[in-house]
């Protein structure tokens, strides 16, 4: 069980005080759609209005639609991931994490209610050509504060990228995208046993490990990875640090890692021990920060707490 509860008598944290000050939506009263934010494989994300007039974000998952859209093995796993997501979100409270309001479930569907952020993702901002690179150290520090909090509480995010980092109306980071988050058991977590999608560009080598149930080609990949990471093939907090390095690189270049190649070629680069290209024109402390994160052996990566002292962000202020 995760231990996020405040001790009796302790003063509320900044995040708790902020959450308590916001009007709470009435989940029991249902919601009405304002607009569609995103759609994929039986899942729809909406900006919505609760029955008591609070603007929220609702992730609506239709089980019949999900079953139609994905293979049977992914359907069962996706339902488990939803349970894990809800369990983790219900225990998280941090000023740089998108707030969680609650959930509602029937036999046919589940709705997960989130805080509405009046802003865009960092990826949306840089695609519009409005991203200010001078803010990268500040955003990176805020992301590290979240990772420090998560890792202290034995949770790893596993899907860090500019698409899942929102900026509110004040330009403050709010981390979202906890659908692949996982509680660490015994300092280890299972790899993401998924078909390659866009997320692999940010994934640490240990997260790209194929399932033992896969065929012989996967075994060859496993042997390649074992040469890179001889101390053991598992994902943990260090996996998020690799993804952070890729995310800082994405902010600095306004493009995804391995942007000049296909997904499979990107995976091949990782298996061959090749880092994504870090442009020479980036500031030295930025380049050093990225390369410090992108260490193939997880044990060689610094922790979030240690990286908060790196020169690249040490003097960054909100």
PDB file of C-alpha atoms in Angstrom:
ATOM      1  CA  UNK A   1       0.000   0.000   0.000  1.00  0.00           C
ATOM      2  CA  UNK A   2       1.265   3.469  -0.834  1.00  0.00           C
ATOM      3  CA  UNK A   3       1.901   5.826   2.078  1.00  0.00           C
ATOM      4  CA  UNK A   4       0.930   9.314   0.937  1.00  0.00           C
ATOM      5  CA  UNK A   5      -1.349  10.265   3.824  1.00  0.00           C
ATOM      6  CA  UNK A   6      -0.507  13.317   5.892  1.00  0.00           C
ATOM      7  CA  UNK A   7       0.386  12.594   9.496  1.00  0.00           C
ATOM      8  CA  UNK A   8      -2.292  13.482  12.023  1.00  0.00           C
ATOM      9  CA  UNK A   9      -1.857  17.055  13.208  1.00  0.00           C
ATOM     10  CA  UNK A  10       0.660  17.956  10.507  1.00  0.00           C
ATOM     11  CA  UNK A  11       0.014  21.198   8.585  1.00  0.00           C
ATOM     12  CA  UNK A  12      -1.258  20.765   5.021  1.00  0.00           C
ATOM     13  CA  UNK A  13       1.308  20.874   2.245  1.00  0.00           C
ATOM     14  CA  UNK A  14       1.216  23.610  -0.384  1.00  0.00           C
ATOM     15  CA  UNK A  15      -0.428  21.181  -2.814  1.00  0.00           C
ATOM     16  CA  UNK A  16      -3.014  20.109  -0.229  1.00  0.00           C
ATOM     17  CA  UNK A  17      -3.840  23.703   0.652  1.00  0.00           C
ATOM     18  CA  UNK A  18      -4.201  24.566  -3.035  1.00  0.00           C
ATOM     19  CA  UNK A  19      -6.475  21.561  -3.628  1.00  0.00           C
ATOM     20  CA  UNK A  20      -8.629  22.373  -0.612  1.00  0.00           C
ATOM     21  CA  UNK A  21      -9.092  25.948  -1.855  1.00  0.00           C
ATOM     22  CA  UNK A  22     -10.498  24.855  -5.228  1.00  0.00           C
ATOM     23  CA  UNK A  23     -14.218  24.161  -5.736  1.00  0.00           C
ATOM     24  CA  UNK A  24     -14.842  20.419  -5.874  1.00  0.00           C
ATOM     25  CA  UNK A  25     -16.936  18.960  -8.700  1.00  0.00           C
ATOM     26  CA  UNK A  26     -19.938  16.813  -7.864  1.00  0.00           C
ATOM     27  CA  UNK A  27     -19.048  13.438  -9.384  1.00  0.00           C
ATOM     28  CA  UNK A  28     -22.358  11.861  -8.382  1.00  0.00           C
ATOM     29  CA  UNK A  29     -24.244  14.441 -10.459  1.00  0.00           C
ATOM     30  CA  UNK A  30     -22.522  13.464 -13.697  1.00  0.00           C
ATOM     31  CA  UNK A  31     -21.015  15.743 -16.336  1.00  0.00           C
ATOM     32  CA  UNK A  32     -21.754  17.376 -19.661  1.00  0.00           C
ATOM     33  CA  UNK A  33     -19.309  17.506 -22.544  1.00  0.00           C
ATOM     34  CA  UNK A  34     -17.764  20.841 -23.520  1.00  0.00           C
ATOM     35  CA  UNK A  35     -15.264  19.620 -26.110  1.00  0.00           C
ATOM     36  CA  UNK A  36     -13.162  16.596 -27.053  1.00  0.00           C
ATOM     37  CA  UNK A  37      -9.494  16.925 -26.130  1.00  0.00           C
ATOM     38  CA  UNK A  38      -8.188  13.548 -27.338  1.00  0.00           C
ATOM     39  CA  UNK A  39      -9.392  10.165 -28.603  1.00  0.00           C
ATOM     40  CA  UNK A  40      -7.667   6.778 -28.860  1.00  0.00           C
ATOM     41  CA  UNK A  41      -8.595   3.070 -28.686  1.00  0.00           C
ATOM     42  CA  UNK A  42     -11.866   3.203 -26.790  1.00  0.00           C
ATOM     43  CA  UNK A  43     -10.740   6.161 -24.679  1.00  0.00           C
ATOM     44  CA  UNK A  44     -12.039   9.736 -24.996  1.00  0.00           C
ATOM     45  CA  UNK A  45     -10.719  12.695 -23.018  1.00  0.00           C
ATOM     46  CA  UNK A  46     -13.152  15.582 -22.634  1.00  0.00           C
ATOM     47  CA  UNK A  47     -13.243  19.036 -21.195  1.00  0.00           C
ATOM     48  CA  UNK A  48     -16.482  18.820 -19.235  1.00  0.00           C
ATOM     49  CA  UNK A  49     -18.729  20.639 -16.811  1.00  0.00           C
ATOM     50  CA  UNK A  50     -19.816  18.961 -13.586  1.00  0.00           C
ATOM     51  CA  UNK A  51     -23.412  19.239 -12.387  1.00  0.00           C
ATOM     52  CA  UNK A  52     -22.370  21.931  -9.892  1.00  0.00           C
ATOM     53  CA  UNK A  53     -20.622  24.026 -12.553  1.00  0.00           C
ATOM     54  CA  UNK A  54     -16.945  23.084 -12.076  1.00  0.00           C
ATOM     55  CA  UNK A  55     -14.852  22.709 -15.243  1.00  0.00           C
ATOM     56  CA  UNK A  56     -13.022  19.369 -15.229  1.00  0.00           C
ATOM     57  CA  UNK A  57     -11.286  16.912 -17.539  1.00  0.00           C
ATOM     58  CA  UNK A  58     -12.930  13.498 -17.827  1.00  0.00           C
ATOM     59  CA  UNK A  59     -11.219  10.448 -19.268  1.00  0.00           C
ATOM     60  CA  UNK A  60     -14.051   8.219 -20.441  1.00  0.00           C
ATOM     61  CA  UNK A  61     -13.176   4.592 -21.209  1.00  0.00           C
ATOM     62  CA  UNK A  62     -15.822   2.449 -22.882  1.00  0.00           C
ATOM     63  CA  UNK A  63     -15.063  -1.228 -22.269  1.00  0.00           C
ATOM     64  CA  UNK A  64     -16.992  -2.523 -25.336  1.00  0.00           C
ATOM     65  CA  UNK A  65     -15.177  -0.004 -27.571  1.00  0.00           C
ATOM     66  CA  UNK A  66     -11.837  -0.816 -25.944  1.00  0.00           C
ATOM     67  CA  UNK A  67     -12.400  -4.535 -26.489  1.00  0.00           C
ATOM     68  CA  UNK A  68     -13.171  -3.872 -30.153  1.00  0.00           C
ATOM     69  CA  UNK A  69     -10.080  -1.674 -30.681  1.00  0.00           C
ATOM     70  CA  UNK A  70      -7.334  -3.760 -29.080  1.00  0.00           C
ATOM     71  CA  UNK A  71      -6.106  -7.347 -29.027  1.00  0.00           C
ATOM     72  CA  UNK A  72      -7.458  -9.556 -26.182  1.00  0.00           C
ATOM     73  CA  UNK A  73      -4.171  -9.564 -24.227  1.00  0.00           C
ATOM     74  CA  UNK A  74      -4.022  -5.733 -24.315  1.00  0.00           C
ATOM     75  CA  UNK A  75      -7.698  -5.428 -23.316  1.00  0.00           C
ATOM     76  CA  UNK A  76      -7.238  -7.264 -20.023  1.00  0.00           C
ATOM     77  CA  UNK A  77      -3.980  -5.450 -19.334  1.00  0.00           C
ATOM     78  CA  UNK A  78      -5.539  -2.052 -20.087  1.00  0.00           C
ATOM     79  CA  UNK A  79      -8.278  -2.679 -17.518  1.00  0.00           C
ATOM     80  CA  UNK A  80      -5.620  -3.534 -14.935  1.00  0.00           C
ATOM     81  CA  UNK A  81      -3.682  -0.378 -15.865  1.00  0.00           C
ATOM     82  CA  UNK A  82      -6.813   1.700 -15.248  1.00  0.00           C
ATOM     83  CA  UNK A  83      -7.145   0.221 -11.766  1.00  0.00           C
ATOM     84  CA  UNK A  84      -3.479   0.960 -11.050  1.00  0.00           C
ATOM     85  CA  UNK A  85      -3.813   4.500 -12.425  1.00  0.00           C
ATOM     86  CA  UNK A  86      -6.782   5.239 -10.166  1.00  0.00           C
ATOM     87  CA  UNK A  87      -5.066   3.679  -7.147  1.00  0.00           C
ATOM     88  CA  UNK A  88      -1.921   5.757  -7.653  1.00  0.00           C
ATOM     89  CA  UNK A  89      -3.666   9.035  -8.506  1.00  0.00           C
ATOM     90  CA  UNK A  90      -5.884   8.796  -5.438  1.00  0.00           C
ATOM     91  CA  UNK A  91      -2.766   8.944  -3.247  1.00  0.00           C
ATOM     92  CA  UNK A  92      -0.825  11.645  -5.101  1.00  0.00           C
ATOM     93  CA  UNK A  93      -0.931  15.314  -4.210  1.00  0.00           C
ATOM     94  CA  UNK A  94       1.754  17.679  -5.444  1.00  0.00           C
ATOM     95  CA  UNK A  95       1.688  21.221  -6.782  1.00  0.00           C
ATOM     96  CA  UNK A  96       3.244  20.074 -10.069  1.00  0.00           C
ATOM     97  CA  UNK A  97       0.877  17.126 -10.668  1.00  0.00           C
ATOM     98  CA  UNK A  98      -2.510  17.506 -12.356  1.00  0.00           C
ATOM     99  CA  UNK A  99      -5.140  17.141  -9.642  1.00  0.00           C
ATOM    100  CA  UNK A 100      -7.323  14.039  -9.409  1.00  0.00           C
ATOM    101  CA  UNK A 101     -10.973  14.430  -8.363  1.00  0.00           C
ATOM    102  CA  UNK A 102     -12.244  10.861  -8.385  1.00  0.00           C
ATOM    103  CA  UNK A 103     -13.787   8.184 -10.579  1.00  0.00           C
ATOM    104  CA  UNK A 104     -17.089   6.578 -11.505  1.00  0.00           C
ATOM    105  CA  UNK A 105     -17.467   3.040 -12.869  1.00  0.00           C
ATOM    106  CA  UNK A 106     -20.175   0.790 -14.311  1.00  0.00           C
ATOM    107  CA  UNK A 107     -19.940  -2.585 -16.052  1.00  0.00           C
ATOM    108  CA  UNK A 108     -19.667  -0.773 -19.393  1.00  0.00           C
ATOM    109  CA  UNK A 109     -17.363   2.148 -18.664  1.00  0.00           C
ATOM    110  CA  UNK A 110     -15.175   4.088 -16.274  1.00  0.00           C
ATOM    111  CA  UNK A 111     -14.790   7.860 -15.947  1.00  0.00           C
ATOM    112  CA  UNK A 112     -11.699   9.354 -14.321  1.00  0.00           C
ATOM    113  CA  UNK A 113     -12.052  12.994 -13.265  1.00  0.00           C
ATOM    114  CA  UNK A 114      -9.071  15.366 -13.339  1.00  0.00           C
ATOM    115  CA  UNK A 115      -8.362  18.994 -12.581  1.00  0.00           C
ATOM    116  CA  UNK A 116      -8.833  21.194 -15.647  1.00  0.00           C
ATOM    117  CA  UNK A 117      -5.624  23.007 -16.609  1.00  0.00           C
ATOM    118  CA  UNK A 118      -6.182  26.194 -18.573  1.00  0.00           C
ATOM    119  CA  UNK A 119      -3.123  25.784 -20.753  1.00  0.00           C
ATOM    120  CA  UNK A 120      -1.342  23.520 -23.232  1.00  0.00           C
ATOM    121  CA  UNK A 121       1.288  20.819 -23.168  1.00  0.00           C
ATOM    122  CA  UNK A 122       4.885  21.858 -23.750  1.00  0.00           C
ATOM    123  CA  UNK A 123       4.745  19.949 -27.041  1.00  0.00           C
ATOM    124  CA  UNK A 124       1.728  21.948 -28.195  1.00  0.00           C
ATOM    125  CA  UNK A 125       3.517  25.167 -27.242  1.00  0.00           C
ATOM    126  CA  UNK A 126       6.707  24.370 -29.163  1.00  0.00           C
ATOM    127  CA  UNK A 127       4.766  23.136 -32.197  1.00  0.00           C
ATOM    128  CA  UNK A 128       3.048  26.531 -32.281  1.00  0.00           C
ATOM    129  CA  UNK A 129       6.484  28.179 -32.272  1.00  0.00           C
ATOM    130  CA  UNK A 130       5.769  29.947 -28.967  1.00  0.00           C
ATOM    131  CA  UNK A 131       8.129  28.026 -26.687  1.00  0.00           C
ATOM    132  CA  UNK A 132      10.685  30.106 -24.773  1.00  0.00           C
ATOM    133  CA  UNK A 133      13.818  27.975 -24.374  1.00  0.00           C
ATOM    134  CA  UNK A 134      15.112  30.212 -21.594  1.00  0.00           C
ATOM    135  CA  UNK A 135      12.437  28.597 -19.374  1.00  0.00           C
ATOM    136  CA  UNK A 136      13.826  25.077 -19.811  1.00  0.00           C
ATOM    137  CA  UNK A 137      15.866  25.122 -16.559  1.00  0.00           C
ATOM    138  CA  UNK A 138      12.778  26.228 -14.588  1.00  0.00           C
ATOM    139  CA  UNK A 139      10.536  23.577 -16.148  1.00  0.00           C
ATOM    140  CA  UNK A 140      13.219  20.937 -15.626  1.00  0.00           C
ATOM    141  CA  UNK A 141      13.530  21.798 -11.952  1.00  0.00           C
ATOM    142  CA  UNK A 142       9.766  21.568 -11.488  1.00  0.00           C
ATOM    143  CA  UNK A 143       9.689  18.177 -13.231  1.00  0.00           C
ATOM    144  CA  UNK A 144      12.516  16.971 -10.993  1.00  0.00           C
ATOM    145  CA  UNK A 145      10.596  18.054  -7.915  1.00  0.00           C
ATOM    146  CA  UNK A 146       7.717  15.846  -9.061  1.00  0.00           C
ATOM    147  CA  UNK A 147      10.013  12.904  -9.820  1.00  0.00           C
ATOM    148  CA  UNK A 148      11.679  13.245  -6.429  1.00  0.00           C
ATOM    149  CA  UNK A 149       8.236  13.102  -4.807  1.00  0.00           C
ATOM    150  CA  UNK A 150       7.095  10.116  -6.884  1.00  0.00           C
ATOM    151  CA  UNK A 151      10.262   8.111  -6.384  1.00  0.00           C
ATOM    152  CA  UNK A 152      10.279   8.810  -2.646  1.00  0.00           C
ATOM    153  CA  UNK A 153       6.829   7.214  -2.593  1.00  0.00           C
ATOM    154  CA  UNK A 154       7.870   4.231  -4.749  1.00  0.00           C
ATOM    155  CA  UNK A 155       6.040   5.326  -7.897  1.00  0.00           C
ATOM    156  CA  UNK A 156       7.537   5.628 -11.368  1.00  0.00           C
ATOM    157  CA  UNK A 157       5.823   7.553 -14.169  1.00  0.00           C
ATOM    158  CA  UNK A 158       7.153   5.601 -17.186  1.00  0.00           C
ATOM    159  CA  UNK A 159       5.743   7.978 -19.811  1.00  0.00           C
ATOM    160  CA  UNK A 160       7.590  11.261 -19.383  1.00  0.00           C
ATOM    161  CA  UNK A 161       7.623  13.492 -22.470  1.00  0.00           C
ATOM    162  CA  UNK A 162       6.610  17.009 -23.471  1.00  0.00           C
ATOM    163  CA  UNK A 163       3.156  15.694 -24.419  1.00  0.00           C
ATOM    164  CA  UNK A 164       2.469  14.819 -20.782  1.00  0.00           C
ATOM    165  CA  UNK A 165       3.819  18.034 -19.272  1.00  0.00           C
ATOM    166  CA  UNK A 166       1.194  20.766 -19.141  1.00  0.00           C
ATOM    167  CA  UNK A 167       1.734  24.471 -18.491  1.00  0.00           C
ATOM    168  CA  UNK A 168      -1.033  26.264 -16.635  1.00  0.00           C
ATOM    169  CA  UNK A 169      -2.059  29.887 -17.209  1.00  0.00           C
ATOM    170  CA  UNK A 170       0.875  31.023 -15.040  1.00  0.00           C
ATOM    171  CA  UNK A 171       3.432  28.913 -16.917  1.00  0.00           C
ATOM    172  CA  UNK A 172       3.748  26.396 -14.074  1.00  0.00           C
ATOM    173  CA  UNK A 173       4.411  22.723 -14.849  1.00  0.00           C
ATOM    174  CA  UNK A 174       1.648  20.188 -14.206  1.00  0.00           C
ATOM    175  CA  UNK A 175       2.601  16.570 -14.859  1.00  0.00           C
ATOM    176  CA  UNK A 176      -0.118  14.399 -16.440  1.00  0.00           C
ATOM    177  CA  UNK A 177      -0.261  11.056 -18.263  1.00  0.00           C
ATOM    178  CA  UNK A 178      -0.215   8.566 -15.371  1.00  0.00           C
ATOM    179  CA  UNK A 179      -1.806   5.751 -17.398  1.00  0.00           C
ATOM    180  CA  UNK A 180       1.469   3.775 -17.367  1.00  0.00           C
ATOM    181  CA  UNK A 181       2.572   4.757 -13.855  1.00  0.00           C
ATOM    182  CA  UNK A 182       3.472   1.913 -11.563  1.00  0.00           C
ATOM    183  CA  UNK A 183       4.172   1.245  -7.937  1.00  0.00           C
ATOM    184  CA  UNK A 184       7.596  -0.270  -7.425  1.00  0.00           C
ATOM    185  CA  UNK A 185       7.637  -3.635  -5.699  1.00  0.00           C
ATOM    186  CA  UNK A 186      10.940  -4.511  -4.050  1.00  0.00           C
ATOM    187  CA  UNK A 187      12.695  -1.659  -5.887  1.00  0.00           C
ATOM    188  CA  UNK A 188      11.711  -3.159  -9.241  1.00  0.00           C
ATOM    189  CA  UNK A 189       8.857  -2.706 -11.696  1.00  0.00           C
ATOM    190  CA  UNK A 190       7.821  -4.719 -14.722  1.00  0.00           C
ATOM    191  CA  UNK A 191       8.801  -3.587 -18.235  1.00  0.00           C
ATOM    192  CA  UNK A 192       6.157  -2.061 -20.495  1.00  0.00           C
ATOM    193  CA  UNK A 193       5.074  -5.090 -22.497  1.00  0.00           C
ATOM    194  CA  UNK A 194       3.527  -3.078 -25.318  1.00  0.00           C
ATOM    195  CA  UNK A 195       3.621  -2.817 -29.067  1.00  0.00           C
ATOM    196  CA  UNK A 196       6.127  -0.140 -30.109  1.00  0.00           C
ATOM    197  CA  UNK A 197       4.451   3.244 -30.327  1.00  0.00           C
ATOM    198  CA  UNK A 198       5.673   6.818 -30.128  1.00  0.00           C
ATOM    199  CA  UNK A 199       6.567   6.396 -26.407  1.00  0.00           C
ATOM    200  CA  UNK A 200       9.617   4.278 -27.258  1.00  0.00           C
ATOM    201  CA  UNK A 201      11.526   7.420 -28.292  1.00  0.00           C
ATOM    202  CA  UNK A 202      11.692   8.471 -24.612  1.00  0.00           C
ATOM    203  CA  UNK A 203      11.926   4.987 -23.091  1.00  0.00           C
ATOM    204  CA  UNK A 204      14.987   3.827 -21.155  1.00  0.00           C
ATOM    205  CA  UNK A 205      16.701   0.686 -22.465  1.00  0.00           C
ATOM    206  CA  UNK A 206      15.424  -1.382 -19.535  1.00  0.00           C
ATOM    207  CA  UNK A 207      11.804  -0.427 -20.342  1.00  0.00           C
ATOM    208  CA  UNK A 208      12.208  -1.665 -23.928  1.00  0.00           C
ATOM    209  CA  UNK A 209      12.866  -5.224 -22.805  1.00  0.00           C
ATOM    210  CA  UNK A 210      10.575  -7.581 -24.727  1.00  0.00           C
ATOM    211  CA  UNK A 211       8.440 -10.166 -22.964  1.00  0.00           C
ATOM    212  CA  UNK A 212       9.877 -13.656 -22.488  1.00  0.00           C
ATOM    213  CA  UNK A 213       6.700 -14.864 -24.194  1.00  0.00           C
ATOM    214  CA  UNK A 214       7.843 -13.345 -27.459  1.00  0.00           C
ATOM    215  CA  UNK A 215       9.601 -15.263 -30.188  1.00  0.00           C
ATOM    216  CA  UNK A 216      13.291 -15.932 -30.882  1.00  0.00           C
ATOM    217  CA  UNK A 217      14.103 -12.494 -32.362  1.00  0.00           C
ATOM    218  CA  UNK A 218      13.159 -11.006 -29.001  1.00  0.00           C
ATOM    219  CA  UNK A 219      15.645 -13.301 -27.294  1.00  0.00           C
ATOM    220  CA  UNK A 220      18.410 -11.855 -29.458  1.00  0.00           C
ATOM    221  CA  UNK A 221      17.329  -8.357 -28.463  1.00  0.00           C
ATOM    222  CA  UNK A 222      17.379  -9.460 -24.815  1.00  0.00           C
ATOM    223  CA  UNK A 223      20.989 -10.624 -25.195  1.00  0.00           C
ATOM    224  CA  UNK A 224      21.962  -7.275 -26.734  1.00  0.00           C
ATOM    225  CA  UNK A 225      20.400  -5.418 -23.831  1.00  0.00           C
ATOM    226  CA  UNK A 226      22.088  -7.661 -21.294  1.00  0.00           C
ATOM    227  CA  UNK A 227      25.469  -6.598 -22.694  1.00  0.00           C
ATOM    228  CA  UNK A 228      24.497  -2.967 -22.107  1.00  0.00           C
ATOM    229  CA  UNK A 229      23.011  -3.499 -18.638  1.00  0.00           C
ATOM    230  CA  UNK A 230      24.762  -6.519 -17.102  1.00  0.00           C
ATOM    231  CA  UNK A 231      23.614  -5.824 -13.520  1.00  0.00           C
ATOM    232  CA  UNK A 232      20.011  -6.667 -14.282  1.00  0.00           C
ATOM    233  CA  UNK A 233      17.149  -5.927 -16.593  1.00  0.00           C
ATOM    234  CA  UNK A 234      14.401  -4.088 -14.742  1.00  0.00           C
ATOM    235  CA  UNK A 235      12.882  -0.633 -14.666  1.00  0.00           C
ATOM    236  CA  UNK A 236      12.732   1.696 -11.691  1.00  0.00           C
ATOM    237  CA  UNK A 237      13.232   5.363 -10.774  1.00  0.00           C
ATOM    238  CA  UNK A 238      16.301   5.552 -13.012  1.00  0.00           C
ATOM    239  CA  UNK A 239      14.049   4.804 -16.003  1.00  0.00           C
ATOM    240  CA  UNK A 240      12.259   8.115 -15.440  1.00  0.00           C
ATOM    241  CA  UNK A 241      15.635   9.876 -15.352  1.00  0.00           C
ATOM    242  CA  UNK A 242      16.489   8.600 -18.846  1.00  0.00           C
ATOM    243  CA  UNK A 243      13.099   9.851 -20.071  1.00  0.00           C
ATOM    244  CA  UNK A 244      13.790  13.204 -18.414  1.00  0.00           C
ATOM    245  CA  UNK A 245      17.016  13.519 -20.409  1.00  0.00           C
ATOM    246  CA  UNK A 246      15.067  12.818 -23.609  1.00  0.00           C
ATOM    247  CA  UNK A 247      12.406  15.335 -22.558  1.00  0.00           C
ATOM    248  CA  UNK A 248      14.942  18.108 -21.911  1.00  0.00           C
ATOM    249  CA  UNK A 249      16.459  17.314 -25.308  1.00  0.00           C
ATOM    250  CA  UNK A 250      12.965  17.556 -26.818  1.00  0.00           C
ATOM    251  CA  UNK A 251      12.411  20.980 -25.214  1.00  0.00           C
ATOM    252  CA  UNK A 252      15.813  22.216 -26.363  1.00  0.00           C
ATOM    253  CA  UNK A 253      15.387  21.091 -29.982  1.00  0.00           C
ATOM    254  CA  UNK A 254      11.580  21.320 -30.367  1.00  0.00           C
ATOM    255  CA  UNK A 255      11.599  17.815 -31.806  1.00  0.00           C
ATOM    256  CA  UNK A 256      11.204  14.294 -30.475  1.00  0.00           C
ATOM    257  CA  UNK A 257      14.268  12.094 -29.787  1.00  0.00           C
ATOM    258  CA  UNK A 258      15.481  10.133 -32.814  1.00  0.00           C
ATOM    259  CA  UNK A 259      13.207  12.364 -34.897  1.00  0.00           C
ATOM    260  CA  UNK A 260      14.968  11.502 -38.163  1.00  0.00           C
ATOM    261  CA  UNK A 261      14.156   7.776 -38.025  1.00  0.00           C
ATOM    262  CA  UNK A 262      11.308   5.302 -37.673  1.00  0.00           C
ATOM    263  CA  UNK A 263      10.265   3.784 -34.346  1.00  0.00           C
ATOM    264  CA  UNK A 264      11.995   0.485 -35.065  1.00  0.00           C
ATOM    265  CA  UNK A 265      15.172   2.246 -36.135  1.00  0.00           C
ATOM    266  CA  UNK A 266      15.033   4.304 -32.917  1.00  0.00           C
ATOM    267  CA  UNK A 267      14.740   1.121 -30.861  1.00  0.00           C
ATOM    268  CA  UNK A 268      17.638  -0.324 -32.844  1.00  0.00           C
ATOM    269  CA  UNK A 269      19.789   2.692 -31.966  1.00  0.00           C
ATOM    270  CA  UNK A 270      19.154   2.103 -28.256  1.00  0.00           C
ATOM    271  CA  UNK A 271      19.932  -1.613 -28.553  1.00  0.00           C
ATOM    272  CA  UNK A 272      23.231  -0.726 -30.232  1.00  0.00           C
ATOM    273  CA  UNK A 273      24.131   1.621 -27.385  1.00  0.00           C
ATOM    274  CA  UNK A 274      23.686   4.821 -29.398  1.00  0.00           C
ATOM    275  CA  UNK A 275      22.347   7.942 -27.702  1.00  0.00           C
ATOM    276  CA  UNK A 276      19.979  10.369 -29.404  1.00  0.00           C
ATOM    277  CA  UNK A 277      21.927  13.212 -30.986  1.00  0.00           C
ATOM    278  CA  UNK A 278      22.575  16.122 -28.609  1.00  0.00           C
ATOM    279  CA  UNK A 279      23.336  19.231 -30.729  1.00  0.00           C
ATOM    280  CA  UNK A 280      26.690  20.889 -30.143  1.00  0.00           C
ATOM    281  CA  UNK A 281      25.109  24.348 -30.174  1.00  0.00           C
ATOM    282  CA  UNK A 282      23.231  23.730 -26.921  1.00  0.00           C
ATOM    283  CA  UNK A 283      24.725  25.376 -23.796  1.00  0.00           C
ATOM    284  CA  UNK A 284      27.379  23.222 -22.145  1.00  0.00           C
ATOM    285  CA  UNK A 285      25.466  22.814 -18.879  1.00  0.00           C
ATOM    286  CA  UNK A 286      22.354  21.732 -20.802  1.00  0.00           C
ATOM    287  CA  UNK A 287      24.331  19.202 -22.832  1.00  0.00           C
ATOM    288  CA  UNK A 288      25.959  17.868 -19.679  1.00  0.00           C
ATOM    289  CA  UNK A 289      22.599  17.541 -17.926  1.00  0.00           C
ATOM    290  CA  UNK A 290      21.117  15.559 -20.829  1.00  0.00           C
ATOM    291  CA  UNK A 291      24.121  13.248 -21.082  1.00  0.00           C
ATOM    292  CA  UNK A 292      24.128  12.762 -17.306  1.00  0.00           C
ATOM    293  CA  UNK A 293      20.565  11.457 -17.588  1.00  0.00           C
ATOM    294  CA  UNK A 294      21.250   9.323 -20.668  1.00  0.00           C
ATOM    295  CA  UNK A 295      23.502   6.720 -19.073  1.00  0.00           C
ATOM    296  CA  UNK A 296      22.830   3.223 -20.370  1.00  0.00           C
ATOM    297  CA  UNK A 297      23.376   1.562 -17.007  1.00  0.00           C
ATOM    298  CA  UNK A 298      20.586   2.619 -14.620  1.00  0.00           C
ATOM    299  CA  UNK A 299      23.036   2.535 -11.706  1.00  0.00           C
ATOM    300  CA  UNK A 300      25.098   5.270 -13.416  1.00  0.00           C
ATOM    301  CA  UNK A 301      22.184   7.726 -13.565  1.00  0.00           C
ATOM    302  CA  UNK A 302      21.841  10.311 -10.827  1.00  0.00           C
ATOM    303  CA  UNK A 303      18.657  10.439  -8.773  1.00  0.00           C
ATOM    304  CA  UNK A 304      16.108  13.238  -9.068  1.00  0.00           C
ATOM    305  CA  UNK A 305      17.326  14.643  -5.749  1.00  0.00           C
ATOM    306  CA  UNK A 306      20.933  14.675  -6.977  1.00  0.00           C
ATOM    307  CA  UNK A 307      20.015  16.267 -10.303  1.00  0.00           C
ATOM    308  CA  UNK A 308      18.335  19.153  -8.478  1.00  0.00           C
ATOM    309  CA  UNK A 309      21.878  20.261  -7.619  1.00  0.00           C
ATOM    310  CA  UNK A 310      23.115  20.170 -11.233  1.00  0.00           C
ATOM    311  CA  UNK A 311      24.469  23.548 -12.484  1.00  0.00           C
ATOM    312  CA  UNK A 312      21.926  23.548 -15.331  1.00  0.00           C
ATOM    313  CA  UNK A 313      19.039  24.087 -12.920  1.00  0.00           C
ATOM    314  CA  UNK A 314      20.649  24.918  -9.578  1.00  0.00           C
ATOM    315  CA  UNK A 315      19.857  28.628  -9.911  1.00  0.00           C
ATOM    316  CA  UNK A 316      16.577  28.341 -11.835  1.00  0.00           C
ATOM    317  CA  UNK A 317      13.752  30.309 -10.232  1.00  0.00           C
ATOM    318  CA  UNK A 318      10.018  30.367 -10.939  1.00  0.00           C
TER     319      UNK A 318
END
